[in-house]
Amino acid sequence: MTPTAPRPFGRTLCAMITPFTATGALDLGAARAHAAHLVAEGCDGLVLSGTTGESPTTSDAEKAELLRAVRAEVGDGVPLLSGVGSADTAHAVRLAREAEEAGADGLLVVSPYYSRPQQTAVEAYFLRITEATAVPLMLYDIPGRTGTRIEPETLLRLADHPRIVAVKDCAYDLLGSTKVLARTSLAYYSGCEELNLPLYAVGGAGYVSTVANVTPRRMRAPLDAFDAGRTDEAARLNGLTVRLTELMMADGLPGAVTVKALLDAGPVREPLQPAGREAVDGLRAAYEELLAG
């Protein structure tokens, strides 16, 4: 990490789950408690209403209510971002304005999904959302989910806008990310735990992590060691997280499901289904192994 790399929202961010009650309603008390725990355990900022927060199945009103509740809990010193992306530009603009009104410090905006628009349309989509509020944006590049890449050349153009300040990078293209890092002041946050340390080492700002819901200190430890100049230790600590990351993020179950299985944080909303007993046992074994490492 270069000392001049920008960190507009901190360094170690958690993509926070959205707790629900046993009947499936929004559980604001549990959300506040979880947010407070994450901050106490070393998360610099929180991302609400992302995919891990089950944004596809929470209403616009619930998103705003969640943001207000977490803000009341953690105060003004913790950056809070709210996911506002949509397949519908007009809907994304409404979500952005509602998040600004509810107190968001930043907006996480995924590229428009399913319709697979051209890059000129992707660029126009982000600019429309940017111009709708005074809140800075973190663009979310995850083509494996959306079907549409935010191409490096598009990011180079969008970087000229003063309120487009960061990227959550799940493109699995380290060369493309390095190219944009070298030519812009965009802050790059890894959205894939296995790339947290590699992206950080080439100038990234940090990460937005789902696994941090269950082990925030273990996820930030490699970055702490790297900042201290202990690169061998950073690599070792990073290696300890691999098994849990694999089971939580790359073994067929969505992150919202695996986090809630480990934390007993209420149900997931359909179409998601809870993890089965065999998966839960494997997750718990990997979690305990990490804590013992």
Short mmCIF file of C-alpha atoms in Angstrom, two decimals:
data_model
loop_
_atom_site.label_atom_id
_atom_site.label_comp_id
_atom_site.label_asym_id
_atom_site.label_seq_id
_atom_site.Cartn_x
_atom_site.Cartn_y
_atom_site.Cartn_z
CA MET A 1 0.00 0.00 0.00
CA THR A 2 1.44 3.33 -0.97
CA PRO A 3 1.19 6.05 1.70
CA THR A 4 -0.64 8.34 -0.75
CA ALA A 5 -3.34 5.84 -1.74
CA PRO A 6 -6.77 7.39 -1.03
CA ARG A 7 -9.06 5.86 1.59
CA PRO A 8 -12.29 7.85 1.33
CA PHE A 9 -14.30 5.38 3.41
CA GLY A 10 -11.59 3.88 5.58
CA ARG A 11 -9.60 0.72 4.94
CA THR A 12 -11.39 -2.31 6.42
CA LEU A 13 -15.09 -2.26 5.53
CA CYS A 14 -17.66 -4.96 6.22
CA ALA A 15 -20.45 -5.81 3.79
CA MET A 16 -22.94 -6.19 6.60
CA ILE A 17 -25.78 -8.70 6.70
CA THR A 18 -29.34 -7.54 7.33
CA PRO A 19 -30.73 -9.41 10.36
CA PHE A 20 -34.35 -10.56 10.28
CA THR A 21 -36.63 -11.83 13.01
CA ALA A 22 -37.87 -15.40 13.07
CA THR A 23 -40.93 -14.25 11.12
CA GLY A 24 -38.80 -12.55 8.46
CA ALA A 25 -39.24 -8.92 9.53
CA LEU A 26 -36.38 -6.44 9.69
CA ASP A 27 -34.64 -6.80 13.08
CA LEU A 28 -33.30 -3.34 13.80
CA GLY A 29 -32.14 -4.21 17.30
CA ALA A 30 -29.99 -7.04 16.01
CA ALA A 31 -28.69 -4.82 13.19
CA ARG A 32 -27.63 -2.15 15.65
CA ALA A 33 -25.92 -4.68 17.90
CA HIS A 34 -24.08 -6.30 15.01
CA ALA A 35 -22.95 -2.95 13.63
CA ALA A 36 -21.61 -1.91 17.03
CA HIS A 37 -19.75 -5.22 17.34
CA LEU A 38 -18.15 -4.87 13.91
CA VAL A 39 -16.90 -1.38 14.65
CA ALA A 40 -15.56 -2.45 18.05
CA GLU A 41 -13.73 -5.34 16.38
CA GLY A 42 -11.89 -3.18 13.87
CA CYS A 43 -14.15 -2.39 10.91
CA ASP A 44 -13.50 1.16 9.71
CA GLY A 45 -16.79 1.40 7.84
CA LEU A 46 -19.93 -0.54 6.99
CA VAL A 47 -21.70 -1.22 3.72
CA LEU A 48 -25.43 -1.72 4.16
CA SER A 49 -27.95 -3.11 1.69
CA GLY A 50 -25.45 -4.79 -0.58
CA THR A 51 -25.96 -8.30 -1.87
CA THR A 52 -24.75 -9.70 1.46
CA GLY A 53 -27.40 -7.46 3.03
CA GLU A 54 -30.03 -9.16 0.85
CA SER A 55 -30.84 -5.96 -1.01
CA PRO A 56 -32.83 -7.76 -3.73
CA THR A 57 -35.45 -8.76 -1.14
CA THR A 58 -35.54 -5.70 1.13
CA SER A 59 -37.89 -2.85 0.32
CA ASP A 60 -36.76 0.70 -0.32
CA ALA A 61 -38.33 1.73 3.00
CA GLU A 62 -36.47 -1.04 4.84
CA LYS A 63 -33.16 0.08 3.32
CA ALA A 64 -33.66 3.62 4.61
CA GLU A 65 -34.88 2.38 8.00
CA LEU A 66 -31.82 0.14 8.36
CA LEU A 67 -29.45 2.98 7.51
CA ARG A 68 -31.03 5.31 10.06
CA ALA A 69 -30.90 2.68 12.78
CA VAL A 70 -27.24 1.83 12.19
CA ARG A 71 -26.32 5.51 12.02
CA ALA A 72 -28.00 6.08 15.38
CA GLU A 73 -25.96 3.21 16.82
CA VAL A 74 -22.46 3.93 15.48
CA GLY A 75 -22.60 7.72 15.29
CA ASP A 76 -21.13 10.04 12.70
CA GLY A 77 -17.52 8.85 12.95
CA VAL A 78 -18.05 5.57 11.08
CA PRO A 79 -18.52 5.80 7.30
CA LEU A 80 -21.75 4.15 6.19
CA LEU A 81 -22.40 3.26 2.57
CA SER A 82 -25.74 2.12 1.23
CA GLY A 83 -26.24 -0.06 -1.81
CA VAL A 84 -28.42 1.72 -4.37
CA GLY A 85 -27.74 -0.12 -7.63
CA SER A 86 -30.58 -1.36 -9.79
CA ALA A 87 -31.39 -2.69 -13.22
CA ASP A 88 -33.56 0.44 -13.55
CA THR A 89 -31.74 3.79 -13.60
CA ALA A 90 -34.77 5.72 -12.31
CA HIS A 91 -35.07 3.33 -9.37
CA ALA A 92 -31.36 3.66 -8.59
CA VAL A 93 -31.72 7.45 -8.58
CA ARG A 94 -34.61 7.22 -6.11
CA LEU A 95 -32.63 4.89 -3.86
CA ALA A 96 -29.64 7.26 -4.00
CA ARG A 97 -31.74 10.23 -2.92
CA GLU A 98 -33.38 8.24 -0.13
CA ALA A 99 -29.98 7.05 1.11
CA GLU A 100 -28.66 10.60 1.11
CA GLU A 101 -31.69 11.73 3.13
CA ALA A 102 -31.18 8.84 5.58
CA GLY A 103 -27.58 9.89 6.21
CA ALA A 104 -25.35 7.78 3.97
CA ASP A 105 -21.72 8.86 3.67
CA GLY A 106 -21.37 7.04 0.37
CA LEU A 107 -23.32 5.05 -2.18
CA LEU A 108 -22.34 1.58 -3.40
CA VAL A 109 -23.60 1.40 -6.98
CA VAL A 110 -23.45 -1.88 -8.86
CA SER A 111 -23.46 -1.82 -12.65
CA PRO A 112 -26.92 -2.35 -14.17
CA TYR A 113 -27.58 -6.04 -14.22
CA TYR A 114 -29.22 -8.58 -16.51
CA SER A 115 -29.91 -6.21 -19.45
CA ARG A 116 -26.19 -6.08 -20.34
CA PRO A 117 -26.05 -2.49 -21.64
CA GLN A 118 -23.21 -1.11 -23.75
CA GLN A 119 -20.37 0.69 -21.99
CA THR A 120 -21.70 4.09 -23.07
CA ALA A 121 -24.97 3.22 -21.32
CA VAL A 122 -23.13 1.95 -18.23
CA GLU A 123 -21.26 5.24 -18.06
CA ALA A 124 -24.47 7.25 -18.46
CA TYR A 125 -26.13 5.20 -15.70
CA PHE A 126 -23.41 6.01 -13.19
CA LEU A 127 -23.35 9.68 -14.14
CA ARG A 128 -27.14 9.98 -13.73
CA ILE A 129 -26.90 8.56 -10.22
CA THR A 130 -23.89 10.72 -9.38
CA GLU A 131 -25.69 13.89 -10.43
CA ALA A 132 -28.78 12.99 -8.39
CA THR A 133 -27.10 13.59 -5.00
CA ALA A 134 -24.11 15.23 -3.35
CA VAL A 135 -22.92 11.88 -1.91
CA PRO A 136 -19.72 10.23 -3.21
CA LEU A 137 -19.95 6.93 -5.09
CA MET A 138 -18.18 3.61 -4.86
CA LEU A 139 -18.72 1.79 -8.15
CA TYR A 140 -19.22 -1.97 -7.84
CA ASP A 141 -17.64 -4.02 -10.61
CA ILE A 142 -18.83 -7.63 -10.34
CA PRO A 143 -19.53 -8.95 -13.84
CA GLY A 144 -19.96 -12.51 -12.62
CA ARG A 145 -23.18 -11.41 -10.92
CA THR A 146 -24.37 -8.58 -13.19
CA GLY A 147 -23.33 -9.86 -16.60
CA THR A 148 -21.78 -6.47 -17.37
CA ARG A 149 -18.19 -5.40 -16.73
CA ILE A 150 -17.25 -1.83 -15.97
CA GLU A 151 -14.38 -1.80 -18.43
CA PRO A 152 -11.10 -0.15 -17.39
CA GLU A 153 -11.49 2.49 -20.10
CA THR A 154 -14.95 3.35 -18.74
CA LEU A 155 -13.52 3.65 -15.23
CA LEU A 156 -10.79 5.96 -16.52
CA ARG A 157 -13.45 8.30 -17.89
CA LEU A 158 -15.70 8.11 -14.83
CA ALA A 159 -12.75 8.89 -12.55
CA ASP A 160 -12.85 12.47 -13.82
CA HIS A 161 -16.07 13.08 -11.87
CA PRO A 162 -15.26 14.51 -8.41
CA ARG A 163 -17.91 12.42 -6.64
CA ILE A 164 -16.90 9.10 -8.18
CA VAL A 165 -14.17 8.25 -5.70
CA ALA A 166 -13.89 4.47 -5.29
CA VAL A 167 -14.37 1.02 -6.81
CA LYS A 168 -15.39 -2.23 -5.16
CA ASP A 169 -13.43 -4.61 -7.33
CA CYS A 170 -14.78 -8.10 -8.05
CA ALA A 171 -13.71 -8.24 -11.69
CA TYR A 172 -10.83 -10.70 -11.13
CA ASP A 173 -8.63 -8.64 -13.46
CA LEU A 174 -5.58 -7.51 -11.51
CA LEU A 175 -3.96 -6.10 -14.64
CA GLY A 176 -6.99 -3.96 -15.44
CA SER A 177 -7.27 -2.80 -11.83
CA THR A 178 -3.59 -1.90 -11.71
CA LYS A 179 -3.98 0.07 -14.93
CA VAL A 180 -6.77 2.19 -13.43
CA LEU A 181 -4.89 2.59 -10.14
CA ALA A 182 -1.84 3.88 -12.01
CA ARG A 183 -3.79 6.48 -13.97
CA THR A 184 -6.44 7.76 -11.55
CA SER A 185 -6.98 8.66 -7.91
CA LEU A 186 -9.80 6.12 -7.52
CA ALA A 187 -9.65 4.15 -4.29
CA TYR A 188 -9.78 0.42 -5.02
CA TYR A 189 -11.43 -1.82 -2.44
CA SER A 190 -11.21 -5.56 -2.91
CA GLY A 191 -14.61 -7.22 -2.93
CA CYS A 192 -13.13 -10.73 -3.13
CA GLU A 193 -11.44 -11.86 0.07
CA GLU A 194 -8.81 -13.92 -1.74
CA LEU A 195 -7.62 -10.72 -3.44
CA ASN A 196 -7.61 -8.47 -0.36
CA LEU A 197 -3.86 -8.64 0.18
CA PRO A 198 -2.76 -8.78 -3.51
CA LEU A 199 -4.81 -5.72 -4.44
CA TYR A 200 -3.65 -3.87 -1.32
CA ALA A 201 -0.04 -4.58 -2.23
CA VAL A 202 -0.37 -2.83 -5.60
CA GLY A 203 -2.01 0.29 -4.18
CA GLY A 204 -5.52 -0.68 -3.16
CA ALA A 205 -7.31 1.14 -0.36
CA GLY A 206 -8.50 -1.95 1.52
CA TYR A 207 -11.52 -4.19 1.24
CA VAL A 208 -15.28 -4.56 1.52
CA SER A 209 -15.57 -8.01 3.09
CA THR A 210 -18.45 -10.39 3.71
CA VAL A 211 -16.29 -12.72 5.79
CA ALA A 212 -15.58 -9.78 8.12
CA ASN A 213 -19.09 -10.26 9.50
CA VAL A 214 -17.83 -13.29 11.40
CA THR A 215 -14.12 -12.60 11.90
CA PRO A 216 -13.32 -8.90 11.44
CA ARG A 217 -9.99 -8.90 13.27
CA ARG A 218 -8.66 -11.92 11.38
CA MET A 219 -9.56 -10.31 8.06
CA ARG A 220 -7.76 -7.07 8.83
CA ALA A 221 -4.66 -8.71 10.36
CA PRO A 222 -2.85 -9.26 7.01
CA LEU A 223 -3.29 -5.60 6.09
CA ASP A 224 -2.05 -4.49 9.50
CA ALA A 225 1.07 -6.64 9.08
CA PHE A 226 1.64 -5.35 5.56
CA ASP A 227 1.40 -1.72 6.72
CA ALA A 228 3.97 -2.51 9.42
CA GLY A 229 6.38 -3.82 6.79
CA ARG A 230 6.02 -7.46 7.90
CA THR A 231 5.23 -8.84 4.45
CA ASP A 232 6.05 -12.46 5.32
CA GLU A 233 3.71 -12.26 8.28
CA ALA A 234 1.03 -10.65 6.12
CA ALA A 235 1.24 -13.57 3.70
CA ARG A 236 1.05 -16.11 6.52
CA LEU A 237 -1.96 -14.45 8.11
CA ASN A 238 -3.65 -14.17 4.76
CA GLY A 239 -3.15 -17.90 4.21
CA LEU A 240 -4.94 -18.69 7.46
CA THR A 241 -8.16 -17.17 6.12
CA VAL A 242 -8.25 -19.24 2.93
CA ARG A 243 -10.31 -22.22 4.11
CA LEU A 244 -13.05 -20.14 5.72
CA THR A 245 -13.15 -17.80 2.73
CA GLU A 246 -13.45 -20.76 0.39
CA LEU A 247 -16.38 -22.24 2.29
CA MET A 248 -18.15 -18.92 2.81
CA MET A 249 -17.66 -17.38 -0.61
CA ALA A 250 -16.70 -19.99 -3.21
CA ASP A 251 -18.38 -23.24 -2.27
CA GLY A 252 -21.80 -22.74 -3.82
CA LEU A 253 -23.64 -20.86 -1.06
CA PRO A 254 -24.19 -17.08 -1.09
CA GLY A 255 -22.38 -15.04 1.54
CA ALA A 256 -25.62 -13.96 3.22
CA VAL A 257 -26.45 -17.63 3.80
CA THR A 258 -23.05 -18.61 5.17
CA VAL A 259 -22.74 -15.58 7.46
CA LYS A 260 -26.17 -16.14 8.95
CA ALA A 261 -25.39 -19.83 9.41
CA LEU A 262 -22.32 -18.98 11.47
CA LEU A 263 -23.87 -16.12 13.44
CA ASP A 264 -27.37 -17.52 13.95
CA ALA A 265 -28.53 -14.11 12.71
CA GLY A 266 -32.06 -15.01 11.72
CA PRO A 267 -33.42 -16.38 8.47
CA VAL A 268 -32.61 -15.43 4.91
CA ARG A 269 -35.38 -14.28 2.62
CA GLU A 270 -36.51 -16.39 -0.30
CA PRO A 271 -35.43 -17.29 -2.87
CA LEU A 272 -32.37 -17.89 -0.65
CA GLN A 273 -32.54 -20.94 1.58
CA PRO A 274 -30.67 -21.64 4.85
CA ALA A 275 -27.52 -23.72 4.82
CA GLY A 276 -27.91 -27.43 5.47
CA ARG A 277 -26.45 -29.19 8.49
CA GLU A 278 -23.42 -30.56 6.64
CA ALA A 279 -22.53 -27.09 5.32
CA VAL A 280 -22.98 -25.52 8.75
CA ASP A 281 -20.72 -28.11 10.36
CA GLY A 282 -18.01 -27.45 7.77
CA LEU A 283 -18.28 -23.70 8.24
CA ARG A 284 -18.00 -23.98 12.01
CA ALA A 285 -14.97 -26.26 11.75
CA ALA A 286 -13.20 -23.83 9.43
CA TYR A 287 -14.11 -20.90 11.66
CA GLU A 288 -12.74 -22.60 14.76
CA GLU A 289 -9.58 -23.58 12.87
CA LEU A 290 -9.02 -19.95 11.90
CA LEU A 291 -9.47 -18.75 15.46
CA ALA A 292 -6.97 -21.34 16.66
CA GLY A 293 -4.37 -20.42 14.00
#
